[in-house]
Coordinates of C-alpha atoms in Angstrom, one line a residue:
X1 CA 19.4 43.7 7.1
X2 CA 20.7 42.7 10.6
X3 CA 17.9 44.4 12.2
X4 CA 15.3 43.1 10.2
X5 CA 17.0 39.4 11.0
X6 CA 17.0 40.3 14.4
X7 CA 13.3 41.3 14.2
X8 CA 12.2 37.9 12.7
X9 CA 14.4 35.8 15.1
X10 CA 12.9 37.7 17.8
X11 CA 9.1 36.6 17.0
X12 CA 10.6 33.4 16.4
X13 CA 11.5 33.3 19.7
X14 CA 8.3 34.4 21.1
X15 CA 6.3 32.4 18.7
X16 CA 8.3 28.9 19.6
X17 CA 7.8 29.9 23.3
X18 CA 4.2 30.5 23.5
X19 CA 3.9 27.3 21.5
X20 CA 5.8 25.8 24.0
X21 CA 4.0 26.9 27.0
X22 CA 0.4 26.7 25.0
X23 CA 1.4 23.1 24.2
X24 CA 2.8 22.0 28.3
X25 CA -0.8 24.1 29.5
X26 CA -2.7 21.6 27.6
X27 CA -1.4 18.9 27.6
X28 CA -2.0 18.9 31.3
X29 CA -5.3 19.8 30.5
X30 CA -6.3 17.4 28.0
X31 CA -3.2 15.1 27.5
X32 CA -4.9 12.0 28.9
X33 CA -7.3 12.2 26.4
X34 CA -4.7 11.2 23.6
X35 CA -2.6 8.4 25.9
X36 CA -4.5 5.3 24.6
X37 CA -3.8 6.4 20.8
X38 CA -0.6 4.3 19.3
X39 CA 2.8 6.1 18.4
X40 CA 2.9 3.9 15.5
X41 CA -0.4 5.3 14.3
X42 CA -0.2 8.5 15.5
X43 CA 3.6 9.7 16.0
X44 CA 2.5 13.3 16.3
X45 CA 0.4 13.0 19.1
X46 CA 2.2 15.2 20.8
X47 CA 1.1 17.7 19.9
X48 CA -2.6 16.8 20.0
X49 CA -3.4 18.4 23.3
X50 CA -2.8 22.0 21.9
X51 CA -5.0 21.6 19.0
X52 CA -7.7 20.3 20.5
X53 CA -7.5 23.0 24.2
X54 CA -7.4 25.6 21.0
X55 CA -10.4 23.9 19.5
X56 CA -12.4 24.4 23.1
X57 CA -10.7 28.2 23.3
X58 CA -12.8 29.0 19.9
X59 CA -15.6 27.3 21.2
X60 CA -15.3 25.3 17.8
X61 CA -18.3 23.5 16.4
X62 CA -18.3 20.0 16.4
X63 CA -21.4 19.4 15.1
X64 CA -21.4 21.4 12.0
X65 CA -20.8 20.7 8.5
X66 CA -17.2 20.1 7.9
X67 CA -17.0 18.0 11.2
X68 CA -20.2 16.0 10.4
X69 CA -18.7 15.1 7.0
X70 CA -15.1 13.7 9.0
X71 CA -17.5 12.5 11.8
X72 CA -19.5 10.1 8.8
X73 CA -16.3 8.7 7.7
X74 CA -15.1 7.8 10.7
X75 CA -18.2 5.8 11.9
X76 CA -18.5 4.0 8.5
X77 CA -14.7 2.8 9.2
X78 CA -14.4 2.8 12.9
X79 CA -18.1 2.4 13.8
X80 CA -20.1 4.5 15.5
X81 CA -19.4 4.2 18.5
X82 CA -15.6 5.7 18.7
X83 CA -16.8 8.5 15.6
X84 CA -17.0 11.1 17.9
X85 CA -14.0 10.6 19.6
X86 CA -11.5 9.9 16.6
X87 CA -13.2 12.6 15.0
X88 CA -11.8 15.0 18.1
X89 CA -8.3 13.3 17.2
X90 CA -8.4 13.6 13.9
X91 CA -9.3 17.8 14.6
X92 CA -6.9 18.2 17.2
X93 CA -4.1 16.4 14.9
X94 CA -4.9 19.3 12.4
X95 CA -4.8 22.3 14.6
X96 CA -1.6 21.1 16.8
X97 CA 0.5 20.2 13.6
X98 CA -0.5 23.4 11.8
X99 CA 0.1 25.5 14.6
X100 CA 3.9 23.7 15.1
X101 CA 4.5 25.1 11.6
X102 CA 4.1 28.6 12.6
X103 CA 7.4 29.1 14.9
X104 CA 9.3 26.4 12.4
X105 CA 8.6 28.8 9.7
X106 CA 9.5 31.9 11.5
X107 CA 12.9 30.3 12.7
X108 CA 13.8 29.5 9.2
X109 CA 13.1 32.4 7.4
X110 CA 15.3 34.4 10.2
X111 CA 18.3 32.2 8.9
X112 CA 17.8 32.2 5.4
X113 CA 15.9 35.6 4.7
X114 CA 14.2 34.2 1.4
X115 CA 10.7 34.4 0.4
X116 CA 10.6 30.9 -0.5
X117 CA 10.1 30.0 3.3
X118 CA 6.8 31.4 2.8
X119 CA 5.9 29.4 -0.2
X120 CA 7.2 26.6 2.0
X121 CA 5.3 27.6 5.2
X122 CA 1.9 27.1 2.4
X123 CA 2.8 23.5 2.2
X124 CA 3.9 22.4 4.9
X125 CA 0.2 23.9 6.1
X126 CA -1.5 22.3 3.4
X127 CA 0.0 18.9 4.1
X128 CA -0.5 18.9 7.5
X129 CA -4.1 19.1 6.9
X130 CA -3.4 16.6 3.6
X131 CA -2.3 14.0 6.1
X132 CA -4.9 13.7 8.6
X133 CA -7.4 13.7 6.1
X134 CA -5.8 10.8 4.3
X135 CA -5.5 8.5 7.2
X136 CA -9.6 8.3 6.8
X137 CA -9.4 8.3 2.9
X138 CA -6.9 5.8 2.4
X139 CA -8.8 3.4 5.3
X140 CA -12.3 4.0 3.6
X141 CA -10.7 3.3 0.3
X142 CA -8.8 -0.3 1.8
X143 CA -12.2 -1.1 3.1
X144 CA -14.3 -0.5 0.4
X145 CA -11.8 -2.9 -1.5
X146 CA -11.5 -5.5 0.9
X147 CA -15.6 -5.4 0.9
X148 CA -15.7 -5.5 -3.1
X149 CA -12.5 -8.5 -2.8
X150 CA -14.9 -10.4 -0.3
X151 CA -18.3 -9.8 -1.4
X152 CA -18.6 -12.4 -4.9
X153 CA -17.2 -15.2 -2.5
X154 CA -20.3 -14.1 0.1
X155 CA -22.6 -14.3 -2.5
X156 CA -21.5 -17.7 -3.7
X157 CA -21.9 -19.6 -0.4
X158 CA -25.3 -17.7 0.5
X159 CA -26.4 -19.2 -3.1
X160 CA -25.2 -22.8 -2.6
X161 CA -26.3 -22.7 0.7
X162 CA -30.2 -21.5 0.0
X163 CA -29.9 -23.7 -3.0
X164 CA -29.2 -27.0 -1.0
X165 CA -32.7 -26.1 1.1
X166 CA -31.1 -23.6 3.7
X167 CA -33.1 -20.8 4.4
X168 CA -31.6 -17.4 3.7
X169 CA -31.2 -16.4 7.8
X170 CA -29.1 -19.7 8.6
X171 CA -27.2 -19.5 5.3
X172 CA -26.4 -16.2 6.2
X173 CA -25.4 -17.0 9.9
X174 CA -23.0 -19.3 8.6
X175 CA -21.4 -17.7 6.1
X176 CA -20.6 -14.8 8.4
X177 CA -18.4 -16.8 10.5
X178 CA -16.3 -18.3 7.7
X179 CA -13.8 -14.9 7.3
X180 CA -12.8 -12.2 9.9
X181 CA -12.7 -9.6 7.3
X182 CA -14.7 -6.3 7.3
X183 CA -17.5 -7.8 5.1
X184 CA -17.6 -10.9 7.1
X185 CA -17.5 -8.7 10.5
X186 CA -20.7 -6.8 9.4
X187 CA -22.5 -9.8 8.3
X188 CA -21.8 -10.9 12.2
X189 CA -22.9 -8.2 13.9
X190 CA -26.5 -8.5 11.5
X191 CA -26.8 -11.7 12.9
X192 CA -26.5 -10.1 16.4
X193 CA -28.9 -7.8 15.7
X194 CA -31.3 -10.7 14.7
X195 CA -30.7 -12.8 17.8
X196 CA -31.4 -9.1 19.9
X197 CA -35.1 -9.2 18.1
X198 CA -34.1 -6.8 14.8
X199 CA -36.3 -7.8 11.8
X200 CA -34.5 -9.9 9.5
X201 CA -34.8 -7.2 6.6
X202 CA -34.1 -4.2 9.1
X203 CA -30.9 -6.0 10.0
X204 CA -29.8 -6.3 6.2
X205 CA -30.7 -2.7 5.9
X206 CA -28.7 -1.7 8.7
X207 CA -25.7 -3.9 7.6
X208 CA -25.8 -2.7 3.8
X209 CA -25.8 0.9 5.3
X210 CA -23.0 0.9 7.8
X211 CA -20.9 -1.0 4.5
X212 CA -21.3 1.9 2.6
X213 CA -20.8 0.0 -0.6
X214 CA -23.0 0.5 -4.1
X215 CA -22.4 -3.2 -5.0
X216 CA -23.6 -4.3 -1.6
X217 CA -27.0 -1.7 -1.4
X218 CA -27.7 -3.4 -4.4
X219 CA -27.3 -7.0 -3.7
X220 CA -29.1 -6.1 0.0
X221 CA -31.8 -3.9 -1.7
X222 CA -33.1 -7.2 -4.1
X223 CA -32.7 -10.1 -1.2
X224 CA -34.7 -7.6 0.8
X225 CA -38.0 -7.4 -2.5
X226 CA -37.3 -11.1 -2.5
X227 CA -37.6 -11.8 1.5
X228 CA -40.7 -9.4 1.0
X229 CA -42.0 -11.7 -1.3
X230 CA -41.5 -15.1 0.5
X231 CA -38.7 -16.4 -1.2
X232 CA -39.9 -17.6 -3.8
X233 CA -37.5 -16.3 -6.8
X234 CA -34.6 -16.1 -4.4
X235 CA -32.5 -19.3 -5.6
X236 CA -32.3 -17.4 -9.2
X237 CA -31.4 -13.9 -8.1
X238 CA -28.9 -15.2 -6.0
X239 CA -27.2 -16.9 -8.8
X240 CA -27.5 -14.1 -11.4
X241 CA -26.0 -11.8 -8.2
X242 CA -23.0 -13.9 -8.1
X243 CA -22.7 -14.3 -11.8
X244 CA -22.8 -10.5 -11.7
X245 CA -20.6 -10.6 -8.7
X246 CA -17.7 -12.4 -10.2
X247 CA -17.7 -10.4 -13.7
X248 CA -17.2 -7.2 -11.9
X249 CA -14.6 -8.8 -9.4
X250 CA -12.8 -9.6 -13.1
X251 CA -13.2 -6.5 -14.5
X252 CA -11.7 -5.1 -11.6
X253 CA -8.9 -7.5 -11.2
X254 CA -8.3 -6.1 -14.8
X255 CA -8.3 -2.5 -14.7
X256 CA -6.1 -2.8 -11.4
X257 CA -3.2 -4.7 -13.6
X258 CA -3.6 -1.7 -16.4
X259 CA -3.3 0.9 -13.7
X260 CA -0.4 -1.2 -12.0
X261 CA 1.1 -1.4 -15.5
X262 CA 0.7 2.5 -16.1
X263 CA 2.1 3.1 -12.9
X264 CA 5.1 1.2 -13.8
X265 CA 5.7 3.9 -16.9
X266 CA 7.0 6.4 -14.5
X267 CA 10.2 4.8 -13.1
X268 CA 10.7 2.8 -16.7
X269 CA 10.4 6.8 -17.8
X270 CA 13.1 8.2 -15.4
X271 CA 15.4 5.5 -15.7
X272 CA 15.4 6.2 -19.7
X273 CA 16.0 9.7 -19.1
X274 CA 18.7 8.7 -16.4
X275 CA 20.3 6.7 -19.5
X276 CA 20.2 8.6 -22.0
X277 CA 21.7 11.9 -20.3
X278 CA 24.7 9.2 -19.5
X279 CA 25.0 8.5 -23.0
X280 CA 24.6 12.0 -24.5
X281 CA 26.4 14.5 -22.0
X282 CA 29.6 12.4 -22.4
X283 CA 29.0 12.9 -26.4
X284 CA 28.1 16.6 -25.9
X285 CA 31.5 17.1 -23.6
X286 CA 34.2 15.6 -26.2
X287 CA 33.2 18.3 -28.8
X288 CA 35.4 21.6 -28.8
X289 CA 33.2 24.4 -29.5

């Protein structure tokens, strides 16, 4: 028993010291790469430099599926532009954290000597992964929310603003700089692609495309038939789309108080349970069996 404890504590060792001398190597290498990222945002940046210096030593991909996928994600939240770089972070966060796990493990299971360390070392592994991947879920989820919050209001100024003699391009110009949300930020940067020369219907295109956003595709997709067309039935679609616009903003305001109300079940659930075990195991512990 004490040899096979000293064994295990003995590749702990090595494991935490390679992983110490792997993570000072490149950090040199590539620390500067991570500097600019916040602690707040990222407090295990750390560790960073190791996963991605082993991401270059494996000469992993960075163009293929699985990092094309991330890469998508992260343009569609943080814009082009930074997607390849935040996609590095977001790569390197995985590798470095998983890779800390290994010598925690090993130094654990040399003190306690219990297979449930291993079950343990399985999660930690699988959340490590879990929680870089839901810093981009949880932000495309926000946005997609803040776009669907934002997007009935849009739609009612465009329609007034046509419908008092405005045509769609100024109405639109206007609108955009009347919020400094995410929807109102992409409706800004359209207009700036208009000023540059863009089409006015390429510059919808591109602006219901980098929203990502069904409900905006298919408000964009019938402006752009009716631009086609000259206008001329644009007044009325606009005013169904914000009819339309508003019942769905409803019916979502709705089912978010049922799940909020469902969600509320749980701790009602475990405080009932709480109670009544402080009721009953007093009862159970006056009777004499």
């Amino acid at each position: 028993m004490i040899n096979s404890v000293l064994i295990v504590m003995v590749i702990a060792t090595i494991a935490t010291l390679l992983y110490i001398l792997q993570l000072s190597r490149f950090t040199k290498a590539y620390g500067y790469i991570f500097d600019g990222l916040s602690d707040q945002e990222h407090p295990l940046k750390c560790v960073y430099p190791l996963g991605y210096g082993i991401l270059e030593c494996i000469h992993f991909d960075f163009d293929g599926n699985y990092a094309k996928r991330i890469k998508r994600d992260i343009g569609i939240v943080l814009g082009k532009k930074y997607a390849d770089f935040y996609l590095r972070v977001n790569l390197s966060g995985k590798a470095g954290t998983a890779l800390l796990v290994i010598p925690i493990t090993l130094i654990l299971y040399g003190l306690l000597q219990n297979a449930v360390v291993i079950v343990l070392f399985i999660l930690l592994e699988f959340l490590a992964f879990y929680y870089f991947q839901m810093q981009i879920s949880d932000v495309m989820k926000k946005r997609d929310m803040e776009i669907s919050r934002d997007l009935p209001s849009i739609i009612s100024k465009i329609t007034l603003l046509v419908n008092a003699g405005m045509v769609l391009r100024e109405a639109w110009a206007q609108v955009a700089q009347t919020g400094d949300t995410t929807l109102y930020k992409e409706m800004q940067r359209a207009v700036e692609d208009m000023n540059n020369g863009m089409s006015e219907v390429d510059a919808y295109m591109d602006f219901s495309q980098r929203c990502q956003s069904a409900k905006v595709r298919k408000f964009i997709s019938t402006v752009e038939q009716n631009v086609s067309k000259g206008n001329k039935d644009l007044v009325a679609y606009l005013k169904e789309q914000s009819q339309i616009a508003w019942t769905e903003k409803k019916e979502y305001v709705r089912q978010q108080g049922e799940t909020a109300s469902s969600k509320m079940l749980i701790p009602i659930g475990i405080m009932f349970v709480g109670i009544l075990i402080m009721v009953i195991v007093p009862i159970f512990a006056n009777f004499s069996f």
